mmCIF file of C-alpha atoms in Angstrom:
data_model
loop_
_atom_site.group_PDB
_atom_site.id
_atom_site.type_symbol
_atom_site.label_atom_id
_atom_site.label_comp_id
_atom_site.label_asym_id
_atom_site.label_seq_id
_atom_site.Cartn_x
_atom_site.Cartn_y
_atom_site.Cartn_z
ATOM 1 C CA UNK T 1 -0.468 -0.920 23.093
ATOM 2 C CA UNK T 2 2.376 -3.465 21.749
ATOM 3 C CA UNK T 3 5.593 -1.932 20.712
ATOM 4 C CA UNK T 4 5.011 -2.381 16.777
ATOM 5 C CA UNK T 5 1.762 -0.315 17.229
ATOM 6 C CA UNK T 6 3.472 2.398 19.105
ATOM 7 C CA UNK T 7 6.368 2.687 16.535
ATOM 8 C CA UNK T 8 3.511 2.559 13.727
ATOM 9 C CA UNK T 9 1.991 5.413 15.768
ATOM 10 C CA UNK T 10 4.923 7.429 15.673
ATOM 11 C CA UNK T 11 5.669 6.800 12.051
ATOM 12 C CA UNK T 12 2.313 8.270 11.521
ATOM 13 C CA UNK T 13 2.478 11.167 13.635
ATOM 14 C CA UNK T 14 5.816 12.201 11.987
ATOM 15 C CA UNK T 15 4.142 11.460 8.209
ATOM 16 C CA UNK T 16 1.231 14.061 9.315
ATOM 17 C CA UNK T 17 3.728 16.520 10.281
ATOM 18 C CA UNK T 18 5.520 16.101 6.909
ATOM 19 C CA UNK T 19 2.317 16.380 5.061
ATOM 20 C CA UNK T 20 1.491 19.403 6.772
ATOM 21 C CA UNK T 21 4.768 20.858 5.817
ATOM 22 C CA UNK T 22 4.164 19.863 2.275
ATOM 23 C CA UNK T 23 0.707 21.477 2.346
ATOM 24 C CA UNK T 24 2.574 24.697 3.364
ATOM 25 C CA UNK T 25 5.277 24.279 0.614
ATOM 26 C CA UNK T 26 2.793 24.206 -2.095
ATOM 27 C CA UNK T 27 0.797 27.236 -0.747
ATOM 28 C CA UNK T 28 4.121 29.163 -0.424
ATOM 29 C CA UNK T 29 4.925 28.034 -4.343
ATOM 30 C CA UNK T 30 8.115 26.470 -3.322
ATOM 31 C CA UNK T 31 9.949 24.566 -5.914
ATOM 32 C CA UNK T 32 7.755 21.413 -6.921
ATOM 33 C CA UNK T 33 10.646 19.154 -7.139
ATOM 34 C CA UNK T 34 11.117 19.706 -3.378
ATOM 35 C CA UNK T 35 7.566 18.960 -3.046
ATOM 36 C CA UNK T 36 8.062 15.780 -4.851
ATOM 37 C CA UNK T 37 10.995 14.818 -2.890
ATOM 38 C CA UNK T 38 8.898 15.510 0.342
ATOM 39 C CA UNK T 39 6.096 13.300 -0.785
ATOM 40 C CA UNK T 40 8.478 10.454 -1.568
ATOM 41 C CA UNK T 41 9.539 10.893 2.242
ATOM 42 C CA UNK T 42 6.021 10.852 3.540
ATOM 43 C CA UNK T 43 5.311 7.751 1.576
ATOM 44 C CA UNK T 44 8.398 6.061 3.319
ATOM 45 C CA UNK T 45 6.845 6.844 6.642
ATOM 46 C CA UNK T 46 3.645 5.361 5.718
ATOM 47 C CA UNK T 47 5.135 2.018 4.344
ATOM 48 C CA UNK T 48 7.217 1.994 7.669
ATOM 49 C CA UNK T 49 3.825 2.178 9.395
ATOM 50 C CA UNK T 50 2.040 -0.572 7.101
ATOM 51 C CA UNK T 51 5.074 -3.133 7.640
ATOM 52 C CA UNK T 52 4.849 -2.388 11.523
ATOM 53 C CA UNK T 53 1.091 -2.906 11.841
ATOM 54 C CA UNK T 54 1.301 -6.222 9.515
ATOM 55 C CA UNK T 55 3.965 -7.225 11.712
ATOM 56 C CA UNK T 56 1.927 -6.826 15.208
ATOM 57 C CA UNK T 57 -0.851 -8.411 12.885
ATOM 58 C CA UNK T 58 0.972 -11.707 12.280
ATOM 59 C CA UNK T 59 2.541 -11.571 15.943
ATOM 60 C CA UNK T 60 -0.569 -11.059 17.750
ATOM 61 C CA UNK T 61 -4.070 -11.184 15.916
ATOM 62 C CA UNK T 62 -2.957 -14.145 14.002
ATOM 63 C CA UNK T 63 -1.572 -16.032 16.939
ATOM 64 C CA UNK T 64 -4.654 -15.444 18.613
ATOM 65 C CA UNK T 65 -6.769 -16.718 15.946
ATOM 66 C CA UNK T 66 -4.789 -19.689 15.728
ATOM 67 C CA UNK T 67 -5.665 -20.645 19.260
ATOM 68 C CA UNK T 68 -9.418 -19.715 18.526
ATOM 69 C CA UNK T 69 -9.128 -21.814 15.464
ATOM 70 C CA UNK T 70 -10.412 -18.870 12.811
ATOM 71 C CA UNK T 71 -6.913 -18.481 11.569
ATOM 72 C CA UNK T 72 -7.945 -18.865 7.908
ATOM 73 C CA UNK T 73 -10.441 -16.011 8.193
ATOM 74 C CA UNK T 74 -7.567 -13.780 9.208
ATOM 75 C CA UNK T 75 -5.321 -15.229 6.667
ATOM 76 C CA UNK T 76 -7.804 -14.146 3.896
ATOM 77 C CA UNK T 77 -8.110 -10.746 5.239
ATOM 78 C CA UNK T 78 -4.418 -10.293 5.469
ATOM 79 C CA UNK T 79 -4.057 -11.389 1.992
ATOM 80 C CA UNK T 80 -6.549 -8.798 0.759
ATOM 81 C CA UNK T 81 -4.417 -6.118 2.176
ATOM 82 C CA UNK T 82 -1.181 -7.560 0.850
ATOM 83 C CA UNK T 83 -2.664 -7.802 -2.489
ATOM 84 C CA UNK T 84 -3.617 -4.062 -2.467
ATOM 85 C CA UNK T 85 -0.163 -3.211 -1.456
ATOM 86 C CA UNK T 86 1.401 -5.136 -4.213
ATOM 87 C CA UNK T 87 -0.667 -4.096 -7.024
ATOM 88 C CA UNK M 1 -1.508 28.613 -8.484
ATOM 89 C CA UNK M 2 -1.859 26.188 -11.523
ATOM 90 C CA UNK M 3 -4.991 23.680 -11.547
ATOM 91 C CA UNK M 4 -2.610 20.462 -10.958
ATOM 92 C CA UNK M 5 -1.226 22.002 -8.024
ATOM 93 C CA UNK M 6 -4.600 22.910 -6.507
ATOM 94 C CA UNK M 7 -5.868 19.352 -6.958
ATOM 95 C CA UNK M 8 -2.423 18.007 -5.398
ATOM 96 C CA UNK M 9 -3.150 20.469 -2.240
ATOM 97 C CA UNK M 10 -6.580 19.089 -1.963
ATOM 98 C CA UNK M 11 -5.306 15.396 -2.019
ATOM 99 C CA UNK M 12 -2.870 16.136 0.448
ATOM 100 C CA UNK M 13 -5.204 17.744 2.813
ATOM 101 C CA UNK M 14 -7.439 14.717 2.518
ATOM 102 C CA UNK M 15 -4.562 12.534 3.118
ATOM 103 C CA UNK M 16 -3.754 14.534 6.202
ATOM 104 C CA UNK M 17 -7.147 14.153 7.485
ATOM 105 C CA UNK M 18 -7.100 10.250 6.717
ATOM 106 C CA UNK M 19 -3.750 10.111 8.794
ATOM 107 C CA UNK M 20 -5.188 11.889 11.877
ATOM 108 C CA UNK M 21 -7.952 9.447 11.518
ATOM 109 C CA UNK M 22 -5.721 6.620 11.430
ATOM 110 C CA UNK M 23 -3.819 7.772 14.350
ATOM 111 C CA UNK M 24 -6.913 8.012 16.362
ATOM 112 C CA UNK M 25 -7.783 4.291 15.115
ATOM 113 C CA UNK M 26 -4.586 3.049 16.693
ATOM 114 C CA UNK M 27 -4.956 5.006 19.917
ATOM 115 C CA UNK M 28 -8.428 3.589 20.099
ATOM 116 C CA UNK M 29 -7.046 0.144 19.590
ATOM 117 C CA UNK M 30 -9.013 -0.347 16.584
ATOM 118 C CA UNK M 31 -8.773 -3.469 14.673
ATOM 119 C CA UNK M 32 -5.148 -3.427 12.897
ATOM 120 C CA UNK M 33 -6.381 -4.730 9.354
ATOM 121 C CA UNK M 34 -8.873 -1.856 9.388
ATOM 122 C CA UNK M 35 -5.955 0.168 10.070
ATOM 123 C CA UNK M 36 -3.816 -1.329 7.246
ATOM 124 C CA UNK M 37 -6.513 -0.674 4.939
ATOM 125 C CA UNK M 38 -6.832 3.113 5.910
ATOM 126 C CA UNK M 39 -3.036 3.253 5.276
ATOM 127 C CA UNK M 40 -3.420 1.966 1.771
ATOM 128 C CA UNK M 41 -6.167 4.562 1.166
ATOM 129 C CA UNK M 42 -3.804 7.433 2.641
ATOM 130 C CA UNK M 43 -0.743 6.216 0.198
ATOM 131 C CA UNK M 44 -3.164 6.284 -2.936
ATOM 132 C CA UNK M 45 -3.858 9.835 -2.023
ATOM 133 C CA UNK M 46 -0.061 10.473 -1.805
ATOM 134 C CA UNK M 47 0.558 8.747 -5.079
ATOM 135 C CA UNK M 48 -2.079 10.959 -6.804
ATOM 136 C CA UNK M 49 -0.595 14.140 -5.276
ATOM 137 C CA UNK M 50 2.917 12.968 -6.399
ATOM 138 C CA UNK M 51 1.322 12.351 -10.031
ATOM 139 C CA UNK M 52 -0.077 15.851 -10.378
ATOM 140 C CA UNK M 53 2.989 17.496 -9.032
ATOM 141 C CA UNK M 54 5.191 15.582 -11.648
ATOM 142 C CA UNK M 55 2.647 16.509 -14.436
ATOM 143 C CA UNK M 56 2.644 20.179 -13.564
ATOM 144 C CA UNK M 57 6.467 20.093 -13.278
ATOM 145 C CA UNK M 58 6.447 18.698 -16.969
ATOM 146 C CA UNK M 59 3.786 21.327 -18.010
ATOM 147 C CA UNK M 60 5.107 24.479 -16.445
ATOM 148 C CA UNK M 61 8.716 24.181 -14.967
ATOM 149 C CA UNK M 62 10.203 21.872 -17.740
ATOM 150 C CA UNK M 63 8.311 24.042 -20.619
ATOM 151 C CA UNK M 64 10.118 27.248 -18.922
ATOM 152 C CA UNK M 65 13.443 25.569 -18.794
ATOM 153 C CA UNK M 66 13.583 24.639 -22.417
ATOM 154 C CA UNK M 67 12.918 28.292 -23.224
ATOM 155 C CA UNK M 68 15.481 29.202 -20.797
ATOM 156 C CA UNK M 69 17.932 26.468 -22.001
ATOM 157 C CA UNK M 70 18.514 24.830 -18.761
ATOM 158 C CA UNK M 71 16.280 21.913 -19.387
ATOM 159 C CA UNK M 72 19.046 19.180 -18.834
ATOM 160 C CA UNK M 73 19.424 20.143 -15.210
ATOM 161 C CA UNK M 74 15.408 19.779 -14.737
ATOM 162 C CA UNK M 75 15.680 16.462 -16.469
ATOM 163 C CA UNK M 76 18.404 15.268 -14.068
ATOM 164 C CA UNK M 77 16.366 16.507 -11.125
ATOM 165 C CA UNK M 78 12.909 14.816 -12.350
ATOM 166 C CA UNK M 79 14.798 11.698 -13.358
ATOM 167 C CA UNK M 80 16.208 11.437 -9.541
ATOM 168 C CA UNK M 81 12.687 11.915 -8.123
ATOM 169 C CA UNK M 82 11.232 9.126 -10.563
ATOM 170 C CA UNK M 83 14.126 6.671 -9.641
ATOM 171 C CA UNK M 84 13.252 7.196 -5.826
ATOM 172 C CA UNK M 85 9.598 6.502 -6.775
ATOM 173 C CA UNK M 86 10.415 3.597 -8.818
ATOM 174 C CA UNK M 87 12.661 1.642 -6.460
ATOM 175 C CA UNK C 1 22.045 2.028 -29.481
ATOM 176 C CA UNK C 2 22.765 4.235 -26.654
ATOM 177 C CA UNK C 3 24.331 3.002 -23.351
ATOM 178 C CA UNK C 4 21.241 3.523 -21.421
ATOM 179 C CA UNK C 5 19.550 1.231 -23.845
ATOM 180 C CA UNK C 6 22.250 -1.115 -23.798
ATOM 181 C CA UNK C 7 22.234 -1.151 -19.939
ATOM 182 C CA UNK C 8 18.520 -1.774 -19.909
ATOM 183 C CA UNK C 9 18.833 -4.729 -22.398
ATOM 184 C CA UNK C 10 21.533 -6.169 -20.179
ATOM 185 C CA UNK C 11 19.232 -6.088 -17.060
ATOM 186 C CA UNK C 12 16.291 -7.585 -19.195
ATOM 187 C CA UNK C 13 18.400 -10.327 -20.419
ATOM 188 C CA UNK C 14 19.403 -10.870 -16.490
ATOM 189 C CA UNK C 15 15.729 -11.004 -15.456
ATOM 190 C CA UNK C 16 14.907 -13.476 -18.106
ATOM 191 C CA UNK C 17 17.138 -15.752 -16.902
ATOM 192 C CA UNK C 18 15.916 -15.275 -13.344
ATOM 193 C CA UNK C 19 12.753 -15.792 -14.367
ATOM 194 C CA UNK C 20 13.584 -19.035 -16.140
ATOM 195 C CA UNK C 21 15.330 -19.761 -12.880
ATOM 196 C CA UNK C 22 12.190 -19.201 -10.791
ATOM 197 C CA UNK C 23 9.818 -21.071 -13.253
ATOM 198 C CA UNK C 24 12.257 -24.062 -12.744
ATOM 199 C CA UNK C 25 12.268 -23.454 -8.952
ATOM 200 C CA UNK C 26 8.458 -23.968 -8.882
ATOM 201 C CA UNK C 27 8.376 -27.013 -10.941
ATOM 202 C CA UNK C 28 11.236 -28.674 -8.533
ATOM 203 C CA UNK C 29 8.584 -27.760 -5.879
ATOM 204 C CA UNK C 30 11.443 -25.567 -4.069
ATOM 205 C CA UNK C 31 10.548 -23.661 -1.024
ATOM 206 C CA UNK C 32 8.123 -20.970 -1.629
ATOM 207 C CA UNK C 33 9.637 -17.988 0.232
ATOM 208 C CA UNK C 34 12.875 -18.922 -1.864
ATOM 209 C CA UNK C 35 10.550 -18.275 -4.912
ATOM 210 C CA UNK C 36 9.050 -15.081 -3.437
ATOM 211 C CA UNK C 37 12.550 -13.817 -2.789
ATOM 212 C CA UNK C 38 13.631 -14.390 -6.396
ATOM 213 C CA UNK C 39 10.550 -12.661 -7.689
ATOM 214 C CA UNK C 40 11.535 -9.587 -5.644
ATOM 215 C CA UNK C 41 14.897 -9.845 -7.480
ATOM 216 C CA UNK C 42 13.527 -10.100 -10.751
ATOM 217 C CA UNK C 43 11.215 -7.080 -10.043
ATOM 218 C CA UNK C 44 14.359 -5.064 -9.080
ATOM 219 C CA UNK C 45 15.732 -5.882 -12.265
ATOM 220 C CA UNK C 46 12.638 -4.589 -14.250
ATOM 221 C CA UNK C 47 12.708 -1.668 -12.263
ATOM 222 C CA UNK C 48 16.042 -0.824 -13.212
ATOM 223 C CA UNK C 49 15.375 -1.289 -17.038
ATOM 224 C CA UNK C 50 12.417 0.981 -16.663
ATOM 225 C CA UNK C 51 14.477 3.727 -15.009
ATOM 226 C CA UNK C 52 17.106 3.224 -17.779
ATOM 227 C CA UNK C 53 14.527 3.416 -20.609
ATOM 228 C CA UNK C 54 12.813 6.651 -19.169
ATOM 229 C CA UNK C 55 16.206 8.379 -18.673
ATOM 230 C CA UNK C 56 17.202 7.912 -22.371
ATOM 231 C CA UNK C 57 13.735 8.860 -23.198
ATOM 232 C CA UNK C 58 14.251 12.269 -21.738
ATOM 233 C CA UNK C 59 17.761 12.528 -22.825
ATOM 234 C CA UNK C 60 17.370 11.602 -26.474
ATOM 235 C CA UNK C 61 13.697 11.406 -27.566
ATOM 236 C CA UNK C 62 12.317 14.273 -25.443
ATOM 237 C CA UNK C 63 15.306 16.319 -26.496
ATOM 238 C CA UNK C 64 14.619 15.682 -30.261
ATOM 239 C CA UNK C 65 10.839 16.537 -29.624
ATOM 240 C CA UNK C 66 11.850 19.768 -28.286
ATOM 241 C CA UNK C 67 13.922 20.584 -31.500
ATOM 242 C CA UNK C 68 10.826 19.329 -33.649
ATOM 243 C CA UNK C 69 8.308 21.374 -31.350
ATOM 244 C CA UNK C 70 6.037 18.207 -30.634
ATOM 245 C CA UNK C 71 7.374 17.878 -27.187
ATOM 246 C CA UNK C 72 3.879 18.201 -25.337
ATOM 247 C CA UNK C 73 2.985 15.053 -26.936
ATOM 248 C CA UNK C 74 6.045 13.334 -25.808
ATOM 249 C CA UNK C 75 5.193 14.776 -22.311
ATOM 250 C CA UNK C 76 1.656 13.366 -22.078
ATOM 251 C CA UNK C 77 2.986 10.122 -23.289
ATOM 252 C CA UNK C 78 5.538 9.764 -20.645
ATOM 253 C CA UNK C 79 3.522 10.951 -17.983
ATOM 254 C CA UNK C 80 0.960 8.253 -18.786
ATOM 255 C CA UNK C 81 3.715 5.723 -18.107
ATOM 256 C CA UNK C 82 4.764 7.361 -14.985
ATOM 257 C CA UNK C 83 1.345 7.317 -13.797
ATOM 258 C CA UNK C 84 0.852 3.703 -14.505
ATOM 259 C CA UNK C 85 4.164 3.043 -12.490
ATOM 260 C CA UNK C 86 3.144 5.203 -9.508
ATOM 261 C CA UNK C 87 -0.216 3.841 -9.054
ATOM 262 C CA UNK I 1 1.471 -28.778 -7.258
ATOM 263 C CA UNK I 2 -1.195 -26.726 -5.690
ATOM 264 C CA UNK I 3 -3.553 -24.503 -7.956
ATOM 265 C CA UNK I 4 -2.037 -21.313 -6.735
ATOM 266 C CA UNK I 5 1.443 -22.521 -7.767
ATOM 267 C CA UNK I 6 0.274 -23.529 -10.906
ATOM 268 C CA UNK I 7 -1.453 -20.145 -11.802
ATOM 269 C CA UNK I 8 2.022 -18.472 -10.579
ATOM 270 C CA UNK I 9 3.950 -20.580 -12.943
ATOM 271 C CA UNK I 10 1.592 -19.674 -15.646
ATOM 272 C CA UNK I 11 1.890 -15.929 -15.085
ATOM 273 C CA UNK I 12 5.778 -16.292 -14.925
ATOM 274 C CA UNK I 13 5.534 -18.384 -18.290
ATOM 275 C CA UNK I 14 3.902 -15.194 -19.604
ATOM 276 C CA UNK I 15 6.104 -12.821 -18.132
ATOM 277 C CA UNK I 16 9.080 -14.500 -19.713
ATOM 278 C CA UNK I 17 7.508 -14.331 -23.011
ATOM 279 C CA UNK I 18 6.746 -10.600 -22.453
ATOM 280 C CA UNK I 19 10.639 -10.092 -21.568
ATOM 281 C CA UNK I 20 11.646 -11.828 -24.713
ATOM 282 C CA UNK I 21 9.483 -9.445 -26.607
ATOM 283 C CA UNK I 22 10.739 -6.652 -24.724
ATOM 284 C CA UNK I 23 14.422 -7.466 -25.556
ATOM 285 C CA UNK I 24 13.582 -7.823 -29.173
ATOM 286 C CA UNK I 25 11.735 -4.448 -29.172
ATOM 287 C CA UNK I 26 15.139 -2.730 -27.887
ATOM 288 C CA UNK I 27 17.182 -4.762 -30.281
ATOM 289 C CA UNK I 28 14.811 -3.582 -33.117
ATOM 290 C CA UNK I 29 15.137 0.076 -31.781
ATOM 291 C CA UNK I 30 11.302 0.101 -31.282
ATOM 292 C CA UNK I 31 9.900 3.332 -29.753
ATOM 293 C CA UNK I 32 11.080 3.456 -26.035
ATOM 294 C CA UNK I 33 7.529 4.367 -24.497
ATOM 295 C CA UNK I 34 6.250 1.422 -26.089
ATOM 296 C CA UNK I 35 9.214 -0.537 -24.614
ATOM 297 C CA UNK I 36 8.195 1.399 -20.960
ATOM 298 C CA UNK I 37 4.642 -0.047 -21.382
ATOM 299 C CA UNK I 38 5.502 -3.552 -22.016
ATOM 300 C CA UNK I 39 7.842 -3.343 -18.668
ATOM 301 C CA UNK I 40 4.977 -1.972 -16.728
ATOM 302 C CA UNK I 41 2.917 -5.007 -18.185
ATOM 303 C CA UNK I 42 5.426 -7.594 -17.356
ATOM 304 C CA UNK I 43 5.975 -6.121 -14.030
ATOM 305 C CA UNK I 44 2.197 -6.847 -13.094
ATOM 306 C CA UNK I 45 2.488 -10.292 -14.254
ATOM 307 C CA UNK I 46 5.337 -10.939 -11.716
ATOM 308 C CA UNK I 47 3.366 -8.946 -9.167
ATOM 309 C CA UNK I 48 0.478 -11.478 -9.787
ATOM 310 C CA UNK I 49 2.922 -14.301 -9.408
ATOM 311 C CA UNK I 50 4.193 -12.734 -5.986
ATOM 312 C CA UNK I 51 0.502 -12.638 -4.812
ATOM 313 C CA UNK I 52 -0.292 -16.217 -5.545
ATOM 314 C CA UNK I 53 2.959 -17.568 -4.019
ATOM 315 C CA UNK I 54 2.094 -15.512 -0.987
ATOM 316 C CA UNK I 55 -1.383 -16.868 -0.855
ATOM 317 C CA UNK I 56 -0.240 -20.444 -0.993
ATOM 318 C CA UNK I 57 2.510 -19.928 1.575
ATOM 319 C CA UNK I 58 -0.201 -18.840 3.671
ATOM 320 C CA UNK I 59 -2.821 -21.586 2.908
ATOM 321 C CA UNK I 60 -0.291 -24.355 2.807
ATOM 322 C CA UNK I 61 3.168 -23.639 4.331
ATOM 323 C CA UNK I 62 2.152 -21.508 7.370
ATOM 324 C CA UNK I 63 -0.856 -24.056 8.075
ATOM 325 C CA UNK I 64 1.337 -26.860 8.329
ATOM 326 C CA UNK I 65 3.896 -24.864 10.454
ATOM 327 C CA UNK I 66 1.184 -24.121 12.865
ATOM 328 C CA UNK I 67 0.559 -27.829 13.268
ATOM 329 C CA UNK I 68 4.209 -28.462 13.688
ATOM 330 C CA UNK I 69 4.580 -25.470 15.914
ATOM 331 C CA UNK I 70 7.199 -23.721 14.194
ATOM 332 C CA UNK I 71 5.011 -20.988 12.952
ATOM 333 C CA UNK I 72 6.682 -18.107 14.259
ATOM 334 C CA UNK I 73 9.662 -18.924 12.158
ATOM 335 C CA UNK I 74 7.599 -19.088 9.059
ATOM 336 C CA UNK I 75 5.842 -15.737 10.330
ATOM 337 C CA UNK I 76 9.474 -13.927 10.429
ATOM 338 C CA UNK I 77 10.389 -15.387 7.308
ATOM 339 C CA UNK I 78 7.181 -13.856 5.383
ATOM 340 C CA UNK I 79 7.269 -10.913 7.139
ATOM 341 C CA UNK I 80 10.815 -10.438 5.624
ATOM 342 C CA UNK I 81 9.484 -10.698 2.090
ATOM 343 C CA UNK I 82 6.653 -8.485 2.571
ATOM 344 C CA UNK I 83 9.013 -5.850 3.979
ATOM 345 C CA UNK I 84 11.225 -6.144 0.872
ATOM 346 C CA UNK I 85 7.980 -5.800 -1.531
ATOM 347 C CA UNK I 86 6.461 -2.630 0.460
ATOM 348 C CA UNK I 87 9.996 -0.871 0.439
#
């Protein structure tokens, strides 16, 4: 596994732990603005994972695709993901 | 627990399951654009939870705060969360 | 005009100037990643304006609405905007 | 000018017109939630422009870079923009 994927995995595991914490907070009827702040923090971890996955996609998959001459397909695929993220 | 909190809880539990799935996808070296798309989906669930928590905050906590006359404090608190979400 | 509205107005005027600059950059066939970075900057100004408008809405309009007892309507209205911003 | 740039230019011109309208709305002391909704609309146009610029970057600049073998530099550059957009 490349280093970006390893870091993404770590972020996702932390995000999972945070979401478990948020679920417990709601079940314990904790104050909702504390819940909101924790959701913002979990979102930041998912964003970080997404950046790492896209980075390694460009560095590895797209590089391979260039050599195999099916780069345009990869390009369209990544652009669709970026479009979903932006809008 | 009010209905918005219940729905937020449900979304968070689904998000947790999705993130567990994404972790497994990366560990199994699944294709990274499929991973990216799943992260987008998990983000959407967290956004939904955030909207529900803010909605119930306005409907319940802020309503109570108005009656107890400490509404401005709640206002500042919510605005700080919204600011983090927007930027 | 309240201070938040004045600041929002200033941000929007700056954003307008930036967008005029971006239009010129594209017409002059300037490098597209420089264009992208300028769009990110203009977005940041619009986000700032949005935060200021929401802040003054909570501080002024919602306060008035509480006194006039039509607060729930304002609440729904603001929640719809926040929902659009988040999703 | 390629078709994506032309469409981006058109979106930016519309966004500029919208922002001029929003400035006038604030100066005329129009209702702030109407202002907020218009800011959301202007943001959507900037997002659309950004997507089009990134798309044409991948389709044209990155393609040229592959042929000239300086693709990794373009890659880093685009990733920095995407990182700013996501976070």
